[in-house]
Each structure stands twice: as structure tokens, then as C-alpha cells.
Tab-separated table of C-alpha atoms and ligand atoms in Angstrom:
chain	number	residue	atom	x	y	z
J	1	MET	CA	203.480	156.021	26.911
J	2	VAL	CA	205.807	155.839	30.182
J	3	ILE	CA	208.291	158.265	30.402
J	4	GLU	CA	210.971	157.375	32.583
J	5	VAL	CA	214.057	159.424	34.176
J	6	THR	CA	217.569	158.013	34.288
J	7	SER	CA	221.206	159.024	34.969
J	8	ALA	CA	222.116	155.895	32.664
J	9	ASP	CA	223.672	155.902	29.109
J	10	PRO	CA	221.261	155.785	26.226
J	11	ASP	CA	223.081	153.224	24.682
J	12	THR	CA	222.558	151.026	27.999
J	13	ILE	CA	218.890	151.054	28.081
J	14	GLY	CA	217.742	149.231	25.045
J	15	ALA	CA	216.661	151.507	22.980
J	16	ASP	CA	215.284	151.509	19.277
J	17	LEU	CA	216.343	155.115	18.768
J	18	VAL	CA	218.373	157.530	20.344
J	19	ALA	CA	217.560	161.213	20.066
J	20	VAL	CA	220.195	164.038	20.543
J	21	ALA	CA	220.257	167.602	20.013
J	22	PRO	CA	223.099	169.004	17.450
J	23	GLY	CA	226.109	169.474	19.051
J	24	ALA	CA	228.679	168.118	21.180
J	25	GLN	CA	226.671	165.312	22.671
J	26	ALA	CA	225.537	164.106	19.069
J	27	SER	CA	229.179	164.010	18.243
J	28	ALA	CA	229.948	162.257	21.332
J	29	LEU	CA	227.288	159.394	20.239
J	30	GLY	CA	228.737	158.957	17.086
J	31	ALA	CA	227.062	161.545	14.532
J	32	PRO	CA	229.384	162.628	11.600
J	33	GLU	CA	229.452	166.755	11.341
J	34	ARG	CA	227.028	166.112	7.937
J	35	ALA	CA	224.373	164.731	9.782
J	36	VAL	CA	224.364	167.488	12.362
J	37	ALA	CA	224.674	169.994	9.772
J	38	ASP	CA	221.769	167.912	7.845
J	39	ALA	CA	218.916	167.799	10.714
J	40	ASP	CA	216.420	169.662	9.059
J	41	PRO	CA	214.659	168.824	11.326
J	42	VAL	CA	215.514	164.903	11.847
J	43	ALA	CA	218.611	163.075	10.510
J	44	ILE	CA	218.893	159.762	11.305
J	45	VAL	CA	222.530	158.111	11.718
J	46	TYR	CA	222.818	154.238	11.197
J	47	ARG	CA	225.652	153.427	13.823
J	48	GLN	CA	227.905	150.132	13.557
J	49	LEU	CA	227.067	149.589	17.142
J	50	GLY	CA	223.795	150.631	19.060
J	51	ALA	CA	220.490	151.672	18.238
J	52	PRO	CA	219.968	154.272	15.130
J	53	LEU	CA	220.701	157.741	16.247
J	54	ALA	CA	218.330	160.389	15.476
J	55	VAL	CA	219.878	164.110	15.477
J	56	VAL	CA	217.093	166.518	15.879
J	57	ALA	CA	217.365	170.271	15.298
J	58	LEU	CA	215.802	172.556	18.068
J	59	GLU	CA	214.094	175.889	17.584
J	60	PRO	CA	216.044	177.382	21.472
J	61	ASP	CA	212.990	177.718	23.337
J	62	PHE	CA	211.008	175.663	25.650
J	63	ASP	CA	208.196	175.268	22.919
J	64	GLY	CA	211.415	174.071	20.639
J	65	LEU	CA	212.391	171.163	23.126
J	66	ARG	CA	208.957	169.968	23.226
J	67	THR	CA	208.523	169.878	19.408
J	68	GLY	CA	211.886	167.973	19.373
J	69	ALA	CA	210.839	165.618	21.904
J	70	ALA	CA	207.397	164.848	19.621
J	71	ARG	CA	209.782	164.669	16.277
J	72	ALA	CA	211.655	162.308	17.962
J	73	VAL	CA	208.855	159.913	18.907
J	74	ARG	CA	207.358	160.127	15.346
J	75	ALA	CA	210.809	159.442	14.051
J	76	CYS	CA	210.836	156.191	15.755
J	77	ARG	CA	208.724	154.138	12.824
J	78	ARG	CA	209.494	150.743	14.674
J	79	GLY	CA	207.854	151.916	17.964
J	80	GLY	CA	209.100	150.430	21.500
J	81	THR	CA	211.509	152.605	23.146
J	82	VAL	CA	213.328	156.124	22.824
J	83	ALA	CA	215.837	157.459	24.644
J	84	TRP	CA	216.805	161.036	24.462
J	85	LYS	CA	220.214	162.282	25.868
J	86	LEU	CA	219.936	165.578	27.512
J	87	ASP	CA	221.830	168.290	27.007
J	88	GLU	CA	223.026	169.974	30.151
J	89	SER	CA	224.419	172.872	27.870
J	90	LEU	CA	221.390	174.397	26.656
J	91	ALA	CA	219.895	177.096	27.921
J	92	PHE	CA	217.294	175.894	30.399
J	93	THR	CA	217.587	174.485	33.568
J	94	THR	CA	217.472	170.544	33.691
J	95	ALA	CA	214.041	170.641	35.509
J	96	GLU	CA	212.544	172.876	32.623
J	97	GLN	CA	214.077	170.460	29.718
J	98	VAL	CA	212.318	166.977	31.785
J	99	ARG	CA	209.138	168.946	31.495
J	100	ALA	CA	209.323	169.759	27.877
J	101	LEU	CA	210.655	166.400	26.928
J	102	ALA	CA	208.160	164.670	28.675
J	103	GLU	CA	205.289	166.756	27.706
J	104	GLY	CA	206.355	166.849	23.736
J	105	ALA	CA	207.027	162.848	23.860
J	106	VAL	CA	203.535	162.264	24.876
J	107	LEU	CA	201.771	164.731	22.678
J	108	GLY	CA	204.053	163.674	19.800
J	109	GLY	CA	202.624	160.190	20.460
J	110	TYR	CA	199.357	160.622	19.863
J	111	ASP	CA	197.759	159.566	16.411
J	112	GLY	CA	194.353	160.837	15.239
J	113	ARG	CA	194.194	157.780	12.729
J	114	ARG	CA	191.976	155.368	14.965
J	115	TRP	CA	189.525	154.687	12.499
J	116	ARG	CA	191.779	153.020	9.915
J	117	SER	CA	191.149	149.028	9.378
J	118	GLY	CA	194.072	147.061	9.503
J	119	GLU	CA	196.763	146.732	12.111
J	120	PRO	CA	197.926	150.170	14.286
J	121	PRO	CA	201.009	151.150	13.594
J	122	PRO	CA	203.686	150.362	16.049
J	123	ALA	CA	203.635	152.473	18.794
J	124	VAL	CA	206.613	154.517	21.038
J	125	GLU	CA	205.807	152.789	24.530
J	126	ARG	CA	208.651	154.500	26.475
J	127	PHE	CA	210.462	157.542	26.328
J	128	VAL	CA	213.700	157.603	28.854
J	129	ILE	CA	215.424	160.944	29.362
J	130	CYS	CA	218.865	159.961	29.978
J	131	GLY	CA	221.991	161.140	31.549
J	132	CYS	CA	219.532	163.131	33.963
J	133	ASP	CA	219.320	163.409	37.616
J	134	GLU	CA	216.704	160.701	38.659
J	135	ALA	CA	215.286	163.129	41.786
J	136	LEU	CA	213.564	164.816	38.518
J	137	THR	CA	211.120	161.801	38.213
J	138	PRO	CA	207.612	163.882	39.753
J	139	VAL	CA	208.530	166.323	37.213
J	140	ALA	CA	208.401	164.111	34.240
J	141	ASP	CA	205.331	162.261	35.785
J	142	ARG	CA	203.178	165.511	36.098
J	143	ALA	CA	204.203	166.586	32.694
J	144	ALA	CA	203.499	163.669	30.776
J	145	LEU	CA	199.927	163.026	33.116
J	146	VAL	CA	198.935	166.756	31.746
J	147	ALA	CA	199.665	165.625	28.335
J	148	ARG	CA	198.046	162.205	28.339
J	149	TRP	CA	194.895	164.152	29.500
J	150	THR	CA	195.321	166.763	26.801
J	151	ASN	CA	195.294	163.350	24.555
J	152	THR	CA	192.030	162.511	25.832
J	153	ALA	CA	190.619	165.664	24.771
J	154	ARG	CA	192.102	165.550	21.157
J	155	GLU	CA	190.968	162.058	20.947
J	156	LEU	CA	187.474	163.245	22.122
J	157	VAL	CA	187.388	166.148	19.644
J	158	ASP	CA	188.933	163.852	16.420
J	159	ALA	CA	186.044	161.730	17.275
J	160	PRO	CA	183.132	162.164	14.723
J	161	ALA	CA	179.724	163.360	15.610
J	162	ASN	CA	178.114	159.783	15.067
J	163	LEU	CA	180.331	158.262	17.734
J	164	ILE	CA	180.412	161.244	20.534
J	165	SER	CA	177.103	162.369	21.371
J	166	PRO	CA	175.885	164.174	24.074
J	167	ALA	CA	175.546	160.761	25.850
J	168	GLY	CA	178.926	159.406	24.254
J	169	LEU	CA	180.605	162.230	26.045
J	170	ALA	CA	178.516	161.874	29.337
J	171	GLU	CA	179.732	158.208	28.949
J	172	ARG	CA	183.183	158.668	28.669
J	173	ALA	CA	183.385	161.263	31.205
J	174	VAL	CA	181.305	159.361	34.135
J	175	LYS	CA	183.859	156.688	33.803
J	176	PHE	CA	186.935	158.650	34.977
J	177	ASP	CA	188.424	157.855	38.466
J	178	HIS	CA	187.979	160.107	41.585
J	179	LEU	CA	185.115	161.968	39.942
J	180	VAL	CA	181.784	162.738	41.662
J	181	SER	CA	179.792	162.836	38.109
J	182	GLU	CA	176.163	163.488	37.679
J	183	THR	CA	174.381	164.193	34.187
J	184	VAL	CA	171.558	166.115	33.893
J	185	ASP	CA	168.314	166.636	31.475
J	186	PRO	CA	167.949	170.008	30.452
J	187	VAL	CA	164.163	169.815	29.804
J	188	ARG	CA	163.593	168.723	33.400
J	189	ALA	CA	166.126	170.798	35.154
J	190	GLY	CA	164.717	174.063	33.450
J	191	LEU	CA	167.470	174.752	31.430
J	192	GLY	CA	165.402	176.504	28.632
J	193	ALA	CA	168.413	177.693	26.180
J	194	LEU	CA	169.888	174.277	26.156
J	195	ALA	CA	166.661	172.203	25.749
J	196	ALA	CA	165.518	174.445	22.846
J	197	VAL	CA	169.086	174.278	20.842
J	198	GLY	CA	168.996	170.231	21.632
J	199	GLY	CA	165.376	169.774	20.737
J	200	SER	CA	166.281	170.240	17.311
J	201	SER	CA	167.994	166.754	17.362
J	202	PRO	CA	166.411	163.359	18.172
J	203	ILE	CA	169.530	162.813	20.387
J	204	PRO	CA	168.853	164.301	23.763
J	205	PRO	CA	170.913	167.120	25.259
J	206	ARG	CA	172.469	166.645	28.384
J	207	LEU	CA	174.347	169.034	30.816
J	208	ILE	CA	177.235	166.674	32.230
J	209	VAL	CA	178.594	167.963	35.673
J	210	LEU	CA	182.008	166.625	37.088
J	211	ARG	CA	183.298	167.407	40.747
J	212	HIS	CA	186.530	167.205	42.113
J	213	ALA	CA	186.559	167.834	45.827
J	214	PRO	CA	189.923	168.618	47.444
J	215	PRO	CA	191.505	165.774	49.729
J	216	ARG	CA	190.496	165.853	53.325
J	217	GLY	CA	192.965	167.477	55.394
J	218	ALA	CA	194.429	169.532	52.430
J	219	GLY	CA	195.948	172.553	53.310
J	220	GLY	CA	196.151	174.382	50.155
J	221	LEU	CA	194.219	177.815	49.749
J	222	GLY	CA	191.356	176.022	48.087
J	223	ALA	CA	190.849	173.255	50.489
J	224	GLY	CA	187.424	173.450	51.186
J	225	GLY	CA	186.824	175.895	53.915
J	226	SER	CA	183.742	177.794	53.472
J	227	ASP	CA	185.629	181.201	52.054
J	228	SER	CA	188.002	178.911	49.733
J	229	PRO	CA	187.395	179.569	46.627
J	230	ARG	CA	185.059	177.070	44.153
J	231	LEU	CA	186.266	176.899	40.433
J	232	SER	CA	183.835	175.838	37.874
J	233	LEU	CA	185.121	175.224	34.282
J	234	ILE	CA	182.314	175.550	31.908
J	235	GLY	CA	182.744	174.117	28.313
J	236	LYS	CA	180.720	174.073	25.052
J	237	ALA	CA	179.996	170.748	23.688
J	238	VAL	CA	177.772	171.386	20.697
J	239	THR	CA	178.863	167.634	19.853
J	240	PHE	CA	177.858	168.737	15.534
J	241	ASP	CA	176.719	172.266	14.596
J	242	THR	CA	174.786	172.496	10.977
J	243	GLY	CA	173.768	176.322	12.101
J	244	GLY	CA	170.235	175.292	12.203
J	245	TYR	CA	168.232	176.987	10.166
J	246	PHE	CA	170.972	179.358	9.462
J	247	LEU	CA	172.743	176.333	7.732
J	248	LYS	CA	176.461	176.507	7.519
J	249	PRO	CA	178.298	176.460	4.288
J	250	GLN	CA	179.732	173.300	3.118
J	251	SER	CA	183.362	174.006	4.148
J	252	ASP	CA	182.356	175.729	7.625
J	253	ILE	CA	179.766	172.767	8.524
J	254	LEU	CA	182.902	169.998	8.070
J	255	ARG	CA	184.867	171.209	11.184
J	256	GLN	CA	181.796	171.165	13.175
J	257	LYS	CA	182.397	167.791	14.780
J	258	ALA	CA	185.205	169.947	16.800
J	259	ASP	CA	182.711	172.157	18.345
J	260	MET	CA	182.664	170.427	21.302
J	261	ALA	CA	186.395	170.886	22.148
J	262	GLY	CA	185.730	173.716	24.892
J	263	GLY	CA	183.896	170.674	26.653
J	264	ALA	CA	186.242	168.296	25.945
J	265	ALA	CA	188.973	170.700	27.399
J	266	VAL	CA	186.826	170.890	30.511
J	267	VAL	CA	186.492	167.189	30.920
J	268	ALA	CA	190.175	166.101	30.448
J	269	ALA	CA	191.118	168.872	32.475
J	270	LEU	CA	188.749	167.669	35.501
J	271	GLY	CA	190.275	164.093	34.955
J	272	ALA	CA	193.853	165.778	35.091
J	273	ILE	CA	192.900	167.479	38.239
J	274	ALA	CA	191.212	164.786	39.935
J	275	GLU	CA	194.235	162.658	39.442
J	276	LEU	CA	196.933	165.152	40.349
J	277	ASP	CA	194.417	165.464	43.566
J	278	LEU	CA	194.777	168.907	43.650
J	279	PRO	CA	193.796	170.935	47.132
J	280	LEU	CA	190.797	172.826	45.421
J	281	SER	CA	186.962	172.303	44.825
J	282	VAL	CA	186.787	172.211	40.811
J	283	THR	CA	183.417	171.260	39.101
J	284	GLY	CA	183.298	170.965	35.555
J	285	ILE	CA	179.845	171.812	33.483
J	286	VAL	CA	179.506	170.751	29.992
J	287	PRO	CA	176.463	171.776	28.182
J	288	ALA	CA	176.094	169.043	25.244
J	289	CYS	CA	173.948	169.307	22.486
J	290	GLU	CA	173.735	168.800	19.042
J	291	ASN	CA	172.228	171.634	16.595
J	292	MET	CA	170.862	170.235	13.992
J	293	LEU	CA	167.908	171.668	10.706
J	294	SER	CA	164.772	169.659	11.509
J	295	GLY	CA	161.117	170.457	12.424
J	296	THR	CA	161.866	170.539	16.144
J	297	ALA	CA	164.689	173.123	15.513
J	298	ILE	CA	164.661	176.526	16.709
J	299	ARG	CA	162.904	179.025	14.026
J	300	PRO	CA	164.650	182.330	13.661
J	301	THR	CA	163.096	185.089	15.826
J	302	ASP	CA	161.854	182.290	18.394
J	303	VAL	CA	161.863	183.628	21.845
J	304	ILE	CA	163.320	181.124	24.223
J	305	THR	CA	163.304	181.396	28.162
J	306	THR	CA	166.923	180.680	29.515
J	307	ALA	CA	167.206	179.377	33.068
J	308	ALA	CA	168.394	182.683	34.324
J	309	GLY	CA	164.703	183.989	33.344
J	310	LEU	CA	166.079	186.253	30.852
J	311	THR	CA	164.239	185.889	27.491
J	312	VAL	CA	166.319	185.679	24.379
J	313	GLU	CA	165.094	186.351	20.935
J	314	VAL	CA	167.145	184.052	18.738
J	315	THR	CA	168.166	186.226	15.718
J	316	ASN	CA	170.390	183.746	14.667
J	317	PRO	CA	170.253	179.803	15.340
J	318	ASP	CA	173.747	179.391	14.561
J	319	ALA	CA	174.883	181.086	17.607
J	320	GLU	CA	173.702	178.500	19.709
J	321	GLY	CA	176.850	178.329	21.765
J	322	ARG	CA	176.250	181.416	23.946
J	323	LEU	CA	172.649	180.257	24.330
J	324	ILE	CA	173.848	176.980	26.374
J	325	LEU	CA	176.430	178.405	27.679
J	326	ALA	CA	174.064	181.293	29.152
J	327	ASP	CA	172.546	177.983	30.999
J	328	ALA	CA	175.839	176.648	32.071
J	329	LEU	CA	177.024	179.835	33.679
J	330	TRP	CA	173.497	180.219	35.424
J	331	TYR	CA	174.028	176.912	36.731
J	332	ALA	CA	177.453	177.111	37.814
J	333	ARG	CA	176.671	180.376	40.206
J	334	ARG	CA	173.797	178.729	41.335
J	335	ASP	CA	176.034	175.532	42.493
J	336	GLY	CA	178.133	178.151	44.329
J	337	ALA	CA	181.139	178.789	41.827
J	338	THR	CA	183.078	181.671	43.197
J	339	HIS	CA	185.567	181.495	40.199
J	340	ILE	CA	184.447	181.134	36.334
J	341	VAL	CA	185.918	179.862	33.059
J	342	ASP	CA	184.101	178.922	30.191
J	343	LEU	CA	185.843	177.467	27.252
J	344	ALA	CA	184.144	177.583	23.639
J	345	THR	CA	184.789	177.376	20.057
J	346	LEU	CA	182.502	180.460	19.475
J	347	THR	CA	183.210	182.787	16.744
J	348	GLY	CA	184.694	182.126	13.383
J	349	ALA	CA	185.858	186.093	13.070
J	350	MET	CA	187.743	184.664	16.034
J	351	ARG	CA	189.886	182.819	13.574
J	352	ALA	CA	189.956	185.312	11.392
J	353	GLY	CA	191.631	187.630	13.420
J	354	MET	CA	193.735	185.404	15.641
J	355	GLY	CA	194.690	182.470	13.105
J	356	ASP	CA	195.346	179.077	14.865
J	357	VAL	CA	197.654	180.071	17.114
J	358	TYR	CA	195.940	182.444	19.987
J	359	ALA	CA	192.756	182.156	21.786
J	360	GLY	CA	190.750	185.343	22.951
J	361	VAL	CA	190.362	185.623	26.520
J	362	PHE	CA	187.330	188.266	27.759
J	363	SER	CA	186.798	189.136	31.526
J	364	PRO	CA	185.298	192.307	33.326
J	365	ASP	CA	187.843	191.414	35.945
J	366	ALA	CA	191.072	192.281	34.424
J	367	ASP	CA	192.753	190.321	37.459
J	368	TRP	CA	191.348	187.033	36.667
J	369	ARG	CA	191.276	187.424	32.938
J	370	ASP	CA	195.072	188.202	32.998
J	371	ALA	CA	195.115	185.051	35.662
J	372	VAL	CA	193.601	183.212	32.726
J	373	VAL	CA	195.749	184.414	30.045
J	374	GLN	CA	198.819	183.473	32.103
J	375	ALA	CA	198.280	180.208	32.953
J	376	GLY	CA	197.769	179.581	29.618
J	377	ASN	CA	200.741	181.275	28.325
J	378	ALA	CA	202.724	179.588	30.432
J	379	THR	CA	201.671	175.997	29.624
J	380	GLY	CA	201.671	176.207	25.596
J	381	ASP	CA	198.023	177.072	25.307
J	382	LEU	CA	198.857	180.689	24.139
J	383	ALA	CA	196.210	183.357	24.887
J	384	TRP	CA	195.664	187.140	24.590
J	385	PRO	CA	193.396	189.589	26.630
J	386	TRP	CA	190.469	190.834	24.460
J	387	PRO	CA	187.873	193.874	25.461
J	388	LEU	CA	184.583	194.275	26.797
J	389	HIS	CA	182.677	197.556	27.168
J	390	PRO	CA	179.338	198.336	28.006
J	391	ARG	CA	178.646	199.985	24.925
J	392	TYR	CA	178.573	196.326	23.349
J	393	ARG	CA	175.449	196.194	25.622
J	394	THR	CA	172.940	197.724	22.825
J	395	LEU	CA	173.817	195.942	19.979
J	396	ILE	CA	172.321	192.820	21.638
J	397	GLU	CA	168.545	194.659	22.927
J	398	SER	CA	166.010	193.077	21.134
J	399	THR	CA	162.702	194.588	20.173
J	400	VAL	CA	160.773	192.041	22.055
J	401	ALA	CA	162.906	190.081	24.206
J	402	ASP	CA	165.210	190.696	26.769
J	403	LEU	CA	168.079	189.953	24.729
J	404	ARG	CA	168.964	188.909	21.119
J	405	ASN	CA	171.535	186.628	20.369
J	406	ASN	CA	173.400	188.287	17.835
J	407	ALA	CA	174.024	191.583	16.982
J	408	GLY	CA	172.307	192.923	13.829
J	409	THR	CA	175.599	194.643	12.483
J	410	SER	CA	178.222	192.457	11.248
J	411	PHE	CA	181.096	193.502	13.192
J	412	GLY	CA	182.765	192.784	16.281
J	413	PHE	CA	181.485	188.861	16.740
J	414	PRO	CA	183.655	187.791	19.435
J	415	ILE	CA	183.007	190.441	21.534
J	416	VAL	CA	179.368	190.792	21.294
J	417	ALA	CA	179.060	187.026	22.086
J	418	ALA	CA	181.245	187.654	25.304
J	419	THR	CA	178.741	190.424	26.097
J	420	PHE	CA	175.820	188.488	25.624
J	421	LEU	CA	177.472	185.829	28.198
J	422	GLN	CA	178.478	188.563	30.395
J	423	GLN	CA	174.727	188.701	31.176
J	424	PHE	CA	174.657	185.344	32.489
J	425	ALA	CA	177.940	185.494	34.420
J	426	GLY	CA	176.650	186.370	37.715
J	427	ASP	CA	178.946	188.351	40.426
J	428	GLY	CA	182.169	186.847	40.915
J	429	PRO	CA	185.233	186.506	38.371
J	430	TRP	CA	184.510	184.829	35.283
J	431	ALA	CA	186.524	184.505	32.215
J	432	HIS	CA	185.536	183.465	28.806
J	433	VAL	CA	187.872	182.195	26.287
J	434	ASP	CA	187.206	181.853	22.577
J	435	MET	CA	189.288	178.866	21.766
J	436	LEU	CA	188.370	178.546	18.033
J	437	GLY	CA	191.278	179.323	16.158
J	438	PRO	CA	193.998	176.681	18.232
J	439	ALA	CA	191.282	174.148	18.896
J	440	LEU	CA	191.299	172.255	15.401
J	441	LEU	CA	194.543	172.492	13.566
J	442	ASP	CA	193.977	172.313	9.437
J	443	GLU	CA	197.748	172.004	9.137
J	444	ASP	CA	200.821	171.475	11.141
J	445	ARG	CA	202.039	174.132	12.721
J	446	GLY	CA	205.528	172.784	13.174
J	447	ASP	CA	205.003	171.948	16.973
J	448	ALA	CA	204.281	169.068	19.079
J	449	LEU	CA	200.912	168.802	18.046
J	450	GLY	CA	200.473	167.879	14.459
J	451	ALA	CA	197.480	168.726	12.511
J	452	GLY	CA	194.003	168.003	13.955
J	453	ALA	CA	192.692	168.402	17.283
J	454	SER	CA	195.144	170.441	19.695
J	455	GLY	CA	193.433	169.729	23.257
J	456	TYR	CA	193.617	173.378	23.514
J	457	GLY	CA	192.373	174.457	26.839
J	458	VAL	CA	193.628	171.316	29.403
J	459	ARG	CA	197.310	172.504	30.276
J	460	MET	CA	195.811	175.951	30.572
J	461	LEU	CA	192.773	174.846	32.950
J	462	VAL	CA	194.952	172.268	35.030
J	463	GLU	CA	197.737	175.152	35.331
J	464	LEU	CA	194.819	177.859	36.625
J	465	ALA	CA	193.644	175.470	39.220
J	466	THR	CA	196.964	174.347	40.295
J	467	ARG	CA	197.747	178.576	40.848
J	468	LEU	CA	194.150	178.666	42.308
J	469	SER	CA	195.331	176.219	44.714
J	470	GLY	CA	198.201	177.646	46.152
J	471	GLU	CA	200.226	174.690	44.883
J	472	ALA	CA	203.737	174.765	42.579
J	473	ALA	CA	202.945	173.199	39.411
J	474	THR	CA	206.279	171.550	39.624
M	1	BES	N1	180.611	176.489	16.108
M	1	BES	C1	180.288	177.861	15.574
M	1	BES	C2	181.633	178.638	15.304
M	1	BES	C3	182.916	177.636	14.554
M	1	BES	C4	182.854	177.948	12.867
M	1	BES	C5	183.400	176.394	14.863
M	1	BES	C6	184.122	177.256	12.532
M	1	BES	C7	184.192	175.591	14.437
M	1	BES	C8	184.651	176.179	12.934
M	1	BES	C9	179.697	178.872	16.201
M	1	BES	O1	178.666	178.092	16.896
M	1	BES	C10	179.113	179.986	15.138
M	1	BES	O2	178.455	179.176	14.325
M	1	BES	N2	179.101	181.217	15.405
M	1	BES	C11	179.175	182.216	14.237
M	1	BES	C12	178.485	183.544	15.195
M	1	BES	C13	177.943	184.142	14.404
M	1	BES	C14	176.467	183.943	14.101
M	1	BES	C15	177.348	185.358	15.617
M	1	BES	C16	179.881	182.378	13.781
M	1	BES	O3	181.363	182.772	13.847
M	1	BES	O4	180.159	182.553	12.408
M	2	ZN	ZN1	176.524	177.969	15.066
M	3	ZN	ZN1	178.667	176.329	17.583
């Protein structure tokens, strides 16, 4: 979808639907009082002259505007062009409005029903923000770019595991422009944990590495000098998690095509960061595999050797995410990462506790944790700080190896998982985002995203990289 910004009147741009918030603007465009009152959330008015008018009720906040734009796009069933009349009486700067509307329109245009046969329904191709200073075009462009990459992550997550395998994910990622990519065979590279989990499937595991280098001559904080930050983004990509010999129950297994949502967010964030050409060195590291039930699957109590050299007794083969992330963390530090964030659909308990709204963020470095939380909350990827404490370490002590991969107790799952990862995070800032709740939405939360894959993490990571690079986002 193309987003345009124009000072023109919405009735002059060839729109198939004109959209407006309730109020004076709606009346001026010909909406009767009743339509304004009936906008719950959208009322369509067929006017004698001009395209149909959608009066879109708005919650009075930034996310409300995003949602309004998405609703206008979805209300335009015949596809084509939606014209949104900007309302300067709203309590936002025009730039904020443009950012929210552009993002909401692109997110609202996503349609997850890609595998239906027959003609696809007509799509909205143009969303024009009318009555607006055209100098704000770059604001719209940036918001639309990040939202488009968020939709790429949603596509990858919504895709079933028979279509997105580790190799399939790698194939998609290596085609992205401006990125240097590499696909590592974990068996050859000595990534013992990724090799062990992935060995459960006839489809081989892969470590996908994507690199964005700052543009030459860039002056940002991260512009490539020896003391500039090198950000590594790590994403869990278990393309299907059966639970292995701790086979998941039916209701849980149905969600497991989304167990690569962290990896999808990292891949898409790298795509966005490269397209924005941020003045920062950013590497995406995505351990990708299946966790299947087979003759070559890990047996509960097997001991495996991780790339870092630490041995792990696998007391729960369904706690596989932390195993593959352990090798990815080691790889990132060996690669020279100064700052690391990992994203993963790691523990069901996170969803039980936080619902589908917030992800939890863990880090022994409070500043880095807060940077991640704030980047998320500023962009709609809501995040909340969670604790770590040395006392949790005893819960993952093994009687036969350096560590066990889960606690023998039935509490504290998200923190135990983060504590396990901490053993591999090396020196320097590291944060872990457990995004199980918001990654895959069973129901429409009433926002721009609707049901299905949310693309959680893309907006957060792009914002974090932007802030670290010293560039202003808009
Ligand atoms: N992939 C699952 C988490 C998950 C559950 C994702 C439901 C999507 C929907 C993860 O690998 C897992 O199985 N976690 C376990 C950890 C436990 C064994 C410590 C869990 O949360 O039950
Ligand atoms: Zn699992
Ligand atoms: Zn998993």
C-alpha cells in the first residue's frame, strides 16, 4: 500500500472511500448528525456527490488513531483509494497523526487469508492523508516502511510450518536487499545445542546470520568506529515445536507454527534497518529448527554440549528454545556484539500472566532493559520489565551436568528460562524479551492488528536500533 500526504481536499483525489473522525470535519464533508452518533466504530454515509464517507470513531489516544486508519482500510471493501481527512482539532501534533495513520493503514491492510483459493479480495492500494502539510511526507514514509516490514513478519509467522521451514526462512531472508547474509550449518559450526534440537527432524537446522553495516561516512554514534556499538538481534525460530518426547497437548500444539515469531521479527527488523540505512552496525542471528518427535529426537535426560562448552542435561525437551538461543548468544558474542537483545516465544506462563498485550523484558543491566522496554512502549510493542535474581540460578543446577534446561519446580517459568539464557549471555548489555503473549493473537484485541500474527518486535527493534544509532526516529 502506498501512503501519500497532500494538502488537497479528500473529495478531489479520486478516492473510493473518504474517512474522517466524528466532529466538525465529518459534518463539513456531509455526514448527518446521526451518522456521527452511530459510528460504532464505523458508520458509512452514501452521499449524493462524491465517494462514500466513513465516519470512524476514535479512542482519544495514539493507538486509537492507528486503529481508526486500519478500520477505514478494512471498511473499503471495494479496494482502491482511501482518503483520510486530517482533523487538526485532535490533541496530537500533525506529525504524530501522520505517523499513526500511515502505520495503522498499512497494518490494517494485512490479510492473513493467503491460502484461500480463488480471486483475492480487492485490496486498498493507496491511503491518502488529506488536508495535511506535504512536508510531513518523510514521516509517513518511515512509518509505512516499518509497518510494511511488520507485515512481512506477520506473513512469516502466519505461514504454516510445511511452507516455512528453517531453509525456507533462510531463503526469504537472503533475498532482502542491502543485507549480507550467511546460512550456517550448526553441525559443522559446533553449535551443539541447535544441532541436537534440530536433529529431531529430517529437515536440517540452520543458523541464519544477516548483517547491516552503517553507510560509509555516516556520523552516527554507531557508525563503525572501533568503540561504536555493535547491536546483535537474536530471534528464536522453531518453525514447529511438537514438544518432542514431552509431546504438547492438542490445544497447545496448534499454536506452534508461531514458535518462530522471534526469528521472524528479527529478520524483518533487519530488513527495515537496512532499508532505512541506519548508521549502526546491526546483526540478526536466527537459530532455526524444528522440534519433532522422532527416533533422533533428544531423549529426556540426554546431556548435550553447547557451543559455549557448558553441558546441559535436557530434563525437558519442550524447553528447546533456551537451548538454541544459548548457542545463538555465544555466536553473537564471538561475533563481536556489544549489545544483545533476544526475542522468543519462550514460556506459556508469560501469556498466562500477561495475557496477549505485554511481553516481559529481562536483563541484569537495568539501563539496557529500560531502553528495550521504552523502545517497545514508544512504538506499540508493549513491554514490561521482569526481574532476575542470582537465587534463581540454583533451580537449574543439574546433578550430572553443568546445567539442566528447566527447574524441577512448577513455578517461575519465565524467570527460570531467562536465568538459563543469562548463563550464555557473556559480558556486556543483554536483554531477553519473552513475547509469547502478544506474538500470536487468538482474537481481535480491537486494535489495528486484528487476529493472527502481530509482527510483535519489529517496531520495537527498529526503534531501539534507531535510538542506539543516535538518529531521531522522525
Ligand atoms: N514453544 C513453547 C512455548 C509456546 C507455548 C509457544 C504455546 C506458543 C504457544 C516453548 O518451547 C515451551 O514449550 N515452553 C515451555 C517451557 C517449560 C517446559 C519450562 C512452556 O511454557 O510450557
Ligand atoms: Zn517447547
Ligand atoms: Zn518452543
